[in-house]
Amino acid sequence: MNVPSADSVVQATNDDATVSRCSASQAGYFHDPFVSQLVRRPARRSPVINRGTYCRLVGLQNLIRQFLDACRNQQLPSQIVSLGAGFDTTYFLLKTDQKAPNHYFEVDFAETTAKKVMSIQRKSALKTILEDGWTTGNGGTELWSYDYTVIAGDLRGFETTVVPALERRGFDRTLPTLFLSECVLIYLDPTHSDAIIRWVSQHVPTAMFTTYEPIGPHDAFGQMMVQNLEMRRIELKGLLAYPDLASQQQRYYDLGWPSAQAMDMATLYAQLPPGELQRLMRIEILDELEEFNLFGRHYCIAWAWQSRTLPLLDPLTALDPSKPTPTRP
Ligand SMILES: C[S@@+](CC[C@H](N)C(=O)[O-])C[C@H]1O[C@@H](n2cnc3c(N)ncnc32)[C@H](O)[C@@H]1O
């Protein structure tokens, strides 16, 4: 029997993420007409998982859109670099809403980018979103256009191979840039994930960085989560190094960022406006609120920013320039 390599096991986590997003979208939690184009075998997830996917998407999309609004309000060009992007559809959603940054870059293993590039070429719902003049490269593993670029690369060689590849395709380190890593850095050894976060803090003066990661390995739920993943040979290499909200925030300070925050998904859910909670209950009843809160306390969004050009952002509220910037503890 062929045993899959550790890298192919990590690559397969993208299928889970995409099926979950498709499930929540088809149930009506949010509008994403693109994700179903990228799923071969859709499956319906439980209300707990759908709510979790919804919180993850709302939190990250709010940060992304506030970053883009801040740049637009100051008439600054902007870039987004999505690390381990998998089959994420954010570029297509932003483009449809006429909110896309000047350039949206995605990086993932060649095995994953090749499948995504192939789907984009085959599915007209995706292909028609691209601007004219796009082309594929590197044997069909990459897609290059003037505002959307998919690059094949291994994040463990971020500075030596990924950054030069990004720069060859137009990445400009002097522009305001949002780095996204959604359920990605957790699979890297902390030496590699720390190197990425440090490199950005040292080389991109107007940067923002966002991570979405599991936390809480020490309680019963966390141990079960780790065991379930181990049975599938999935190792969360960053979990013990950054096991809670405080260490997720501290990671950024230690790696050269002046401002950082972290929020778990149970907190985000509890702070949703009442009207939005009612809408979610109409989609499907959540009987297992305690189970959801336990689940939500084990996933967090952390975000950091470099410069005062970017005001304080928040995964829940609209941009509010009157809010004070939190200082380093
Ligand atoms: C759980 S999926 C998340 C995908 C996407 N960010 C999302 O949230 O839908 C993890 C992704 O990280 C990518 N990844 C993990 N380690 C990587 C590495 N060393 N280099 C490039 N991509 C990597 C995997 O291939 C996979 O697509």
JSON list of N, CA, C and O in Angstrom, two decimals, residues 52 55-56 59 211-216 243-246 248 261-271 292-303 315-316:
[
{"chain": "A", "resi": 52, "resn": "GLY", "atom": "N", "xyz": [-19.11, 27.56, 12.44]},
{"chain": "A", "resi": 52, "resn": "GLY", "atom": "CA", "xyz": [-17.66, 27.83, 12.56]},
{"chain": "A", "resi": 52, "resn": "GLY", "atom": "C", "xyz": [-17.10, 28.38, 11.25]},
{"chain": "A", "resi": 52, "resn": "GLY", "atom": "O", "xyz": [-16.32, 29.35, 11.24]},
{"chain": "A", "resi": 55, "resn": "CYS", "atom": "N", "xyz": [-18.19, 31.98, 10.90]},
{"chain": "A", "resi": 55, "resn": "CYS", "atom": "CA", "xyz": [-17.43, 32.93, 11.74]},
{"chain": "A", "resi": 55, "resn": "CYS", "atom": "C", "xyz": [-16.06, 33.21, 11.13]},
{"chain": "A", "resi": 55, "resn": "CYS", "atom": "O", "xyz": [-15.60, 34.36, 11.08]},
{"chain": "A", "resi": 56, "resn": "ARG", "atom": "N", "xyz": [-15.40, 32.15, 10.68]},
{"chain": "A", "resi": 56, "resn": "ARG", "atom": "CA", "xyz": [-14.07, 32.28, 10.05]},
{"chain": "A", "resi": 56, "resn": "ARG", "atom": "C", "xyz": [-14.15, 33.20, 8.84]},
{"chain": "A", "resi": 56, "resn": "ARG", "atom": "O", "xyz": [-13.34, 34.12, 8.68]},
{"chain": "A", "resi": 59, "resn": "GLY", "atom": "N", "xyz": [-15.14, 36.96, 9.89]},
{"chain": "A", "resi": 59, "resn": "GLY", "atom": "CA", "xyz": [-14.03, 37.65, 10.55]},
{"chain": "A", "resi": 59, "resn": "GLY", "atom": "C", "xyz": [-12.95, 38.04, 9.55]},
{"chain": "A", "resi": 59, "resn": "GLY", "atom": "O", "xyz": [-12.50, 39.21, 9.52]},
{"chain": "A", "resi": 211, "resn": "THR", "atom": "N", "xyz": [-3.76, 35.66, 10.58]},
{"chain": "A", "resi": 211, "resn": "THR", "atom": "CA", "xyz": [-3.73, 34.20, 10.66]},
{"chain": "A", "resi": 211, "resn": "THR", "atom": "C", "xyz": [-5.06, 33.70, 11.21]},
{"chain": "A", "resi": 211, "resn": "THR", "atom": "O", "xyz": [-5.69, 34.36, 12.04]},
{"chain": "A", "resi": 212, "resn": "TYR", "atom": "N", "xyz": [-5.47, 32.53, 10.74]},
{"chain": "A", "resi": 212, "resn": "TYR", "atom": "CA", "xyz": [-6.60, 31.82, 11.35]},
{"chain": "A", "resi": 212, "resn": "TYR", "atom": "C", "xyz": [-6.05, 30.45, 11.71]},
{"chain": "A", "resi": 212, "resn": "TYR", "atom": "O", "xyz": [-5.54, 29.74, 10.85]},
{"chain": "A", "resi": 213, "resn": "GLU", "atom": "N", "xyz": [-6.12, 30.09, 12.99]},
{"chain": "A", "resi": 213, "resn": "GLU", "atom": "CA", "xyz": [-5.45, 28.86, 13.44]},
{"chain": "A", "resi": 213, "resn": "GLU", "atom": "C", "xyz": [-6.21, 28.18, 14.57]},
{"chain": "A", "resi": 213, "resn": "GLU", "atom": "O", "xyz": [-6.89, 28.87, 15.36]},
{"chain": "A", "resi": 214, "resn": "PRO", "atom": "N", "xyz": [-6.07, 26.87, 14.71]},
{"chain": "A", "resi": 214, "resn": "PRO", "atom": "CA", "xyz": [-6.58, 26.21, 15.92]},
{"chain": "A", "resi": 214, "resn": "PRO", "atom": "C", "xyz": [-5.71, 26.53, 17.13]},
{"chain": "A", "resi": 214, "resn": "PRO", "atom": "O", "xyz": [-4.50, 26.79, 16.98]},
{"chain": "A", "resi": 215, "resn": "ILE", "atom": "N", "xyz": [-6.33, 26.55, 18.30]},
{"chain": "A", "resi": 215, "resn": "ILE", "atom": "CA", "xyz": [-5.60, 26.76, 19.56]},
{"chain": "A", "resi": 215, "resn": "ILE", "atom": "C", "xyz": [-6.16, 25.79, 20.60]},
{"chain": "A", "resi": 215, "resn": "ILE", "atom": "O", "xyz": [-7.09, 25.03, 20.32]},
{"chain": "A", "resi": 216, "resn": "GLY", "atom": "N", "xyz": [-5.60, 25.84, 21.81]},
{"chain": "A", "resi": 216, "resn": "GLY", "atom": "CA", "xyz": [-6.18, 25.09, 22.94]},
{"chain": "A", "resi": 216, "resn": "GLY", "atom": "C", "xyz": [-5.88, 23.60, 22.94]},
{"chain": "A", "resi": 216, "resn": "GLY", "atom": "O", "xyz": [-6.79, 22.78, 23.11]},
{"chain": "A", "resi": 243, "resn": "PRO", "atom": "N", "xyz": [-0.28, 28.20, 21.57]},
{"chain": "A", "resi": 243, "resn": "PRO", "atom": "CA", "xyz": [-1.45, 27.41, 21.96]},
{"chain": "A", "resi": 243, "resn": "PRO", "atom": "C", "xyz": [-2.67, 28.21, 22.41]},
{"chain": "A", "resi": 243, "resn": "PRO", "atom": "O", "xyz": [-3.72, 27.63, 22.66]},
{"chain": "A", "resi": 244, "resn": "ASP", "atom": "N", "xyz": [-2.53, 29.55, 22.54]},
{"chain": "A", "resi": 244, "resn": "ASP", "atom": "CA", "xyz": [-3.67, 30.32, 23.06]},
{"chain": "A", "resi": 244, "resn": "ASP", "atom": "C", "xyz": [-3.66, 31.74, 22.48]},
{"chain": "A", "resi": 244, "resn": "ASP", "atom": "O", "xyz": [-2.73, 32.11, 21.74]},
{"chain": "A", "resi": 245, "resn": "LEU", "atom": "N", "xyz": [-4.67, 32.52, 22.85]},
{"chain": "A", "resi": 245, "resn": "LEU", "atom": "CA", "xyz": [-4.79, 33.86, 22.27]},
{"chain": "A", "resi": 245, "resn": "LEU", "atom": "C", "xyz": [-3.58, 34.73, 22.62]},
{"chain": "A", "resi": 245, "resn": "LEU", "atom": "O", "xyz": [-3.06, 35.46, 21.77]},
{"chain": "A", "resi": 246, "resn": "ALA", "atom": "N", "xyz": [-3.12, 34.62, 23.88]},
{"chain": "A", "resi": 246, "resn": "ALA", "atom": "CA", "xyz": [-2.00, 35.47, 24.30]},
{"chain": "A", "resi": 246, "resn": "ALA", "atom": "C", "xyz": [-0.74, 35.17, 23.49]},
{"chain": "A", "resi": 246, "resn": "ALA", "atom": "O", "xyz": [-0.04, 36.09, 23.03]},
{"chain": "A", "resi": 248, "resn": "GLN", "atom": "N", "xyz": [-0.61, 33.78, 20.51]},
{"chain": "A", "resi": 248, "resn": "GLN", "atom": "CA", "xyz": [-0.83, 34.15, 19.11]},
{"chain": "A", "resi": 248, "resn": "GLN", "atom": "C", "xyz": [-0.53, 35.64, 18.91]},
{"chain": "A", "resi": 248, "resn": "GLN", "atom": "O", "xyz": [0.05, 36.04, 17.91]},
{"chain": "A", "resi": 261, "resn": "GLN", "atom": "N", "xyz": [-3.54, 41.76, 17.62]},
{"chain": "A", "resi": 261, "resn": "GLN", "atom": "CA", "xyz": [-4.69, 41.35, 18.43]},
{"chain": "A", "resi": 261, "resn": "GLN", "atom": "C", "xyz": [-5.08, 39.93, 18.06]},
{"chain": "A", "resi": 261, "resn": "GLN", "atom": "O", "xyz": [-4.67, 39.42, 17.00]},
{"chain": "A", "resi": 262, "resn": "ALA", "atom": "N", "xyz": [-5.88, 39.29, 18.91]},
{"chain": "A", "resi": 262, "resn": "ALA", "atom": "CA", "xyz": [-6.36, 37.94, 18.60]},
{"chain": "A", "resi": 262, "resn": "ALA", "atom": "C", "xyz": [-7.76, 37.78, 19.20]},
{"chain": "A", "resi": 262, "resn": "ALA", "atom": "O", "xyz": [-8.06, 38.34, 20.25]},
{"chain": "A", "resi": 263, "resn": "MET", "atom": "N", "xyz": [-8.60, 37.01, 18.50]},
{"chain": "A", "resi": 263, "resn": "MET", "atom": "CA", "xyz": [-9.97, 36.80, 18.98]},
{"chain": "A", "resi": 263, "resn": "MET", "atom": "C", "xyz": [-10.40, 35.38, 18.62]},
{"chain": "A", "resi": 263, "resn": "MET", "atom": "O", "xyz": [-10.14, 34.91, 17.51]},
{"chain": "A", "resi": 264, "resn": "ASP", "atom": "N", "xyz": [-11.03, 34.67, 19.60]},
{"chain": "A", "resi": 264, "resn": "ASP", "atom": "CA", "xyz": [-11.49, 33.32, 19.23]},
{"chain": "A", "resi": 264, "resn": "ASP", "atom": "C", "xyz": [-12.88, 33.40, 18.61]},
{"chain": "A", "resi": 264, "resn": "ASP", "atom": "O", "xyz": [-13.57, 34.43, 18.69]},
{"chain": "A", "resi": 265, "resn": "MET", "atom": "N", "xyz": [-13.28, 32.29, 17.98]},
{"chain": "A", "resi": 265, "resn": "MET", "atom": "CA", "xyz": [-14.52, 32.31, 17.20]},
{"chain": "A", "resi": 265, "resn": "MET", "atom": "C", "xyz": [-15.77, 32.30, 18.08]},
{"chain": "A", "resi": 265, "resn": "MET", "atom": "O", "xyz": [-16.83, 32.76, 17.66]},
{"chain": "A", "resi": 266, "resn": "ALA", "atom": "N", "xyz": [-15.67, 31.80, 19.32]},
{"chain": "A", "resi": 266, "resn": "ALA", "atom": "CA", "xyz": [-16.81, 31.86, 20.23]},
{"chain": "A", "resi": 266, "resn": "ALA", "atom": "C", "xyz": [-17.09, 33.32, 20.60]},
{"chain": "A", "resi": 266, "resn": "ALA", "atom": "O", "xyz": [-18.25, 33.76, 20.66]},
{"chain": "A", "resi": 267, "resn": "THR", "atom": "N", "xyz": [-16.02, 34.09, 20.80]},
{"chain": "A", "resi": 267, "resn": "THR", "atom": "CA", "xyz": [-16.17, 35.51, 21.13]},
{"chain": "A", "resi": 267, "resn": "THR", "atom": "C", "xyz": [-16.76, 36.27, 19.95]},
{"chain": "A", "resi": 267, "resn": "THR", "atom": "O", "xyz": [-17.66, 37.10, 20.10]},
{"chain": "A", "resi": 268, "resn": "LEU", "atom": "N", "xyz": [-16.25, 35.96, 18.77]},
{"chain": "A", "resi": 268, "resn": "LEU", "atom": "CA", "xyz": [-16.77, 36.63, 17.58]},
{"chain": "A", "resi": 268, "resn": "LEU", "atom": "C", "xyz": [-18.26, 36.34, 17.42]},
{"chain": "A", "resi": 268, "resn": "LEU", "atom": "O", "xyz": [-19.08, 37.24, 17.21]},
{"chain": "A", "resi": 269, "resn": "TYR", "atom": "N", "xyz": [-18.63, 35.07, 17.61]},
{"chain": "A", "resi": 269, "resn": "TYR", "atom": "CA", "xyz": [-20.04, 34.68, 17.44]},
{"chain": "A", "resi": 269, "resn": "TYR", "atom": "C", "xyz": [-20.92, 35.41, 18.45]},
{"chain": "A", "resi": 269, "resn": "TYR", "atom": "O", "xyz": [-21.99, 35.91, 18.11]},
{"chain": "A", "resi": 270, "resn": "ALA", "atom": "N", "xyz": [-20.44, 35.49, 19.70]},
{"chain": "A", "resi": 270, "resn": "ALA", "atom": "CA", "xyz": [-21.23, 36.11, 20.77]},
{"chain": "A", "resi": 270, "resn": "ALA", "atom": "C", "xyz": [-21.44, 37.60, 20.51]},
{"chain": "A", "resi": 270, "resn": "ALA", "atom": "O", "xyz": [-22.38, 38.19, 21.04]},
{"chain": "A", "resi": 271, "resn": "GLN", "atom": "N", "xyz": [-20.57, 38.21, 19.71]},
{"chain": "A", "resi": 271, "resn": "GLN", "atom": "CA", "xyz": [-20.68, 39.65, 19.48]},
{"chain": "A", "resi": 271, "resn": "GLN", "atom": "C", "xyz": [-21.38, 40.00, 18.15]},
{"chain": "A", "resi": 271, "resn": "GLN", "atom": "O", "xyz": [-21.43, 41.16, 17.77]},
{"chain": "A", "resi": 292, "resn": "PHE", "atom": "N", "xyz": [-20.86, 24.30, 20.25]},
{"chain": "A", "resi": 292, "resn": "PHE", "atom": "CA", "xyz": [-20.29, 25.30, 19.34]},
{"chain": "A", "resi": 292, "resn": "PHE", "atom": "C", "xyz": [-19.30, 26.21, 20.08]},
{"chain": "A", "resi": 292, "resn": "PHE", "atom": "O", "xyz": [-18.23, 26.54, 19.57]},
{"chain": "A", "resi": 293, "resn": "ASN", "atom": "N", "xyz": [-19.69, 26.62, 21.30]},
{"chain": "A", "resi": 293, "resn": "ASN", "atom": "CA", "xyz": [-18.79, 27.53, 22.05]},
{"chain": "A", "resi": 293, "resn": "ASN", "atom": "C", "xyz": [-17.46, 26.85, 22.35]},
{"chain": "A", "resi": 293, "resn": "ASN", "atom": "O", "xyz": [-16.40, 27.48, 22.29]},
{"chain": "A", "resi": 294, "resn": "LEU", "atom": "N", "xyz": [-17.51, 25.56, 22.67]},
{"chain": "A", "resi": 294, "resn": "LEU", "atom": "CA", "xyz": [-16.28, 24.81, 22.92]},
{"chain": "A", "resi": 294, "resn": "LEU", "atom": "C", "xyz": [-15.43, 24.77, 21.64]},
{"chain": "A", "resi": 294, "resn": "LEU", "atom": "O", "xyz": [-14.23, 25.06, 21.64]},
{"chain": "A", "resi": 295, "resn": "PHE", "atom": "N", "xyz": [-16.08, 24.46, 20.54]},
{"chain": "A", "resi": 295, "resn": "PHE", "atom": "CA", "xyz": [-15.42, 24.42, 19.23]},
{"chain": "A", "resi": 295, "resn": "PHE", "atom": "C", "xyz": [-14.83, 25.82, 18.91]},
{"chain": "A", "resi": 295, "resn": "PHE", "atom": "O", "xyz": [-13.66, 25.96, 18.56]},
{"chain": "A", "resi": 296, "resn": "GLY", "atom": "N", "xyz": [-15.67, 26.85, 19.11]},
{"chain": "A", "resi": 296, "resn": "GLY", "atom": "CA", "xyz": [-15.25, 28.21, 18.76]},
{"chain": "A", "resi": 296, "resn": "GLY", "atom": "C", "xyz": [-14.09, 28.71, 19.60]},
{"chain": "A", "resi": 296, "resn": "GLY", "atom": "O", "xyz": [-13.30, 29.53, 19.13]},
{"chain": "A", "resi": 297, "resn": "ARG", "atom": "N", "xyz": [-13.98, 28.21, 20.84]},
{"chain": "A", "resi": 297, "resn": "ARG", "atom": "CA", "xyz": [-12.85, 28.65, 21.67]},
{"chain": "A", "resi": 297, "resn": "ARG", "atom": "C", "xyz": [-11.53, 28.01, 21.22]},
{"chain": "A", "resi": 297, "resn": "ARG", "atom": "O", "xyz": [-10.47, 28.37, 21.70]},
{"chain": "A", "resi": 298, "resn": "HIS", "atom": "N", "xyz": [-11.62, 27.05, 20.29]},
{"chain": "A", "resi": 298, "resn": "HIS", "atom": "CA", "xyz": [-10.41, 26.37, 19.81]},
{"chain": "A", "resi": 298, "resn": "HIS", "atom": "C", "xyz": [-9.95, 26.85, 18.43]},
{"chain": "A", "resi": 298, "resn": "HIS", "atom": "O", "xyz": [-9.11, 26.19, 17.80]},
{"chain": "A", "resi": 299, "resn": "TYR", "atom": "N", "xyz": [-10.52, 27.95, 17.97]},
{"chain": "A", "resi": 299, "resn": "TYR", "atom": "CA", "xyz": [-10.05, 28.53, 16.69]},
{"chain": "A", "resi": 299, "resn": "TYR", "atom": "C", "xyz": [-9.98, 30.04, 16.86]},
{"chain": "A", "resi": 299, "resn": "TYR", "atom": "O", "xyz": [-10.87, 30.63, 17.46]},
{"chain": "A", "resi": 300, "resn": "CYS", "atom": "N", "xyz": [-8.94, 30.64, 16.31]},
{"chain": "A", "resi": 300, "resn": "CYS", "atom": "CA", "xyz": [-8.82, 32.08, 16.48]},
{"chain": "A", "resi": 300, "resn": "CYS", "atom": "C", "xyz": [-8.28, 32.78, 15.24]},
{"chain": "A", "resi": 300, "resn": "CYS", "atom": "O", "xyz": [-7.58, 32.18, 14.42]},
{"chain": "A", "resi": 301, "resn": "ILE", "atom": "N", "xyz": [-8.68, 34.04, 15.15]},
{"chain": "A", "resi": 301, "resn": "ILE", "atom": "CA", "xyz": [-8.09, 34.94, 14.15]},
{"chain": "A", "resi": 301, "resn": "ILE", "atom": "C", "xyz": [-7.12, 35.84, 14.92]},
{"chain": "A", "resi": 301, "resn": "ILE", "atom": "O", "xyz": [-7.49, 36.39, 15.97]},
{"chain": "A", "resi": 302, "resn": "ALA", "atom": "N", "xyz": [-5.91, 35.96, 14.43]},
{"chain": "A", "resi": 302, "resn": "ALA", "atom": "CA", "xyz": [-4.97, 36.94, 15.00]},
{"chain": "A", "resi": 302, "resn": "ALA", "atom": "C", "xyz": [-4.56, 37.86, 13.87]},
{"chain": "A", "resi": 302, "resn": "ALA", "atom": "O", "xyz": [-4.46, 37.43, 12.71]},
{"chain": "A", "resi": 303, "resn": "TRP", "atom": "N", "xyz": [-4.35, 39.13, 14.19]},
{"chain": "A", "resi": 303, "resn": "TRP", "atom": "CA", "xyz": [-3.99, 40.07, 13.13]},
{"chain": "A", "resi": 303, "resn": "TRP", "atom": "C", "xyz": [-3.04, 41.13, 13.67]},
{"chain": "A", "resi": 303, "resn": "TRP", "atom": "O", "xyz": [-3.11, 41.50, 14.84]},
{"chain": "A", "resi": 315, "resn": "PRO", "atom": "N", "xyz": [-12.32, 42.37, 13.32]},
{"chain": "A", "resi": 315, "resn": "PRO", "atom": "CA", "xyz": [-13.08, 41.43, 12.51]},
{"chain": "A", "resi": 315, "resn": "PRO", "atom": "C", "xyz": [-14.59, 41.60, 12.63]},
{"chain": "A", "resi": 315, "resn": "PRO", "atom": "O", "xyz": [-15.33, 40.94, 11.92]},
{"chain": "A", "resi": 316, "resn": "LEU", "atom": "N", "xyz": [-15.05, 42.46, 13.53]},
{"chain": "A", "resi": 316, "resn": "LEU", "atom": "CA", "xyz": [-16.49, 42.60, 13.72]},
{"chain": "A", "resi": 316, "resn": "LEU", "atom": "C", "xyz": [-17.07, 43.93, 13.28]},
{"chain": "A", "resi": 316, "resn": "LEU", "atom": "O", "xyz": [-18.12, 44.00, 12.70]}
]
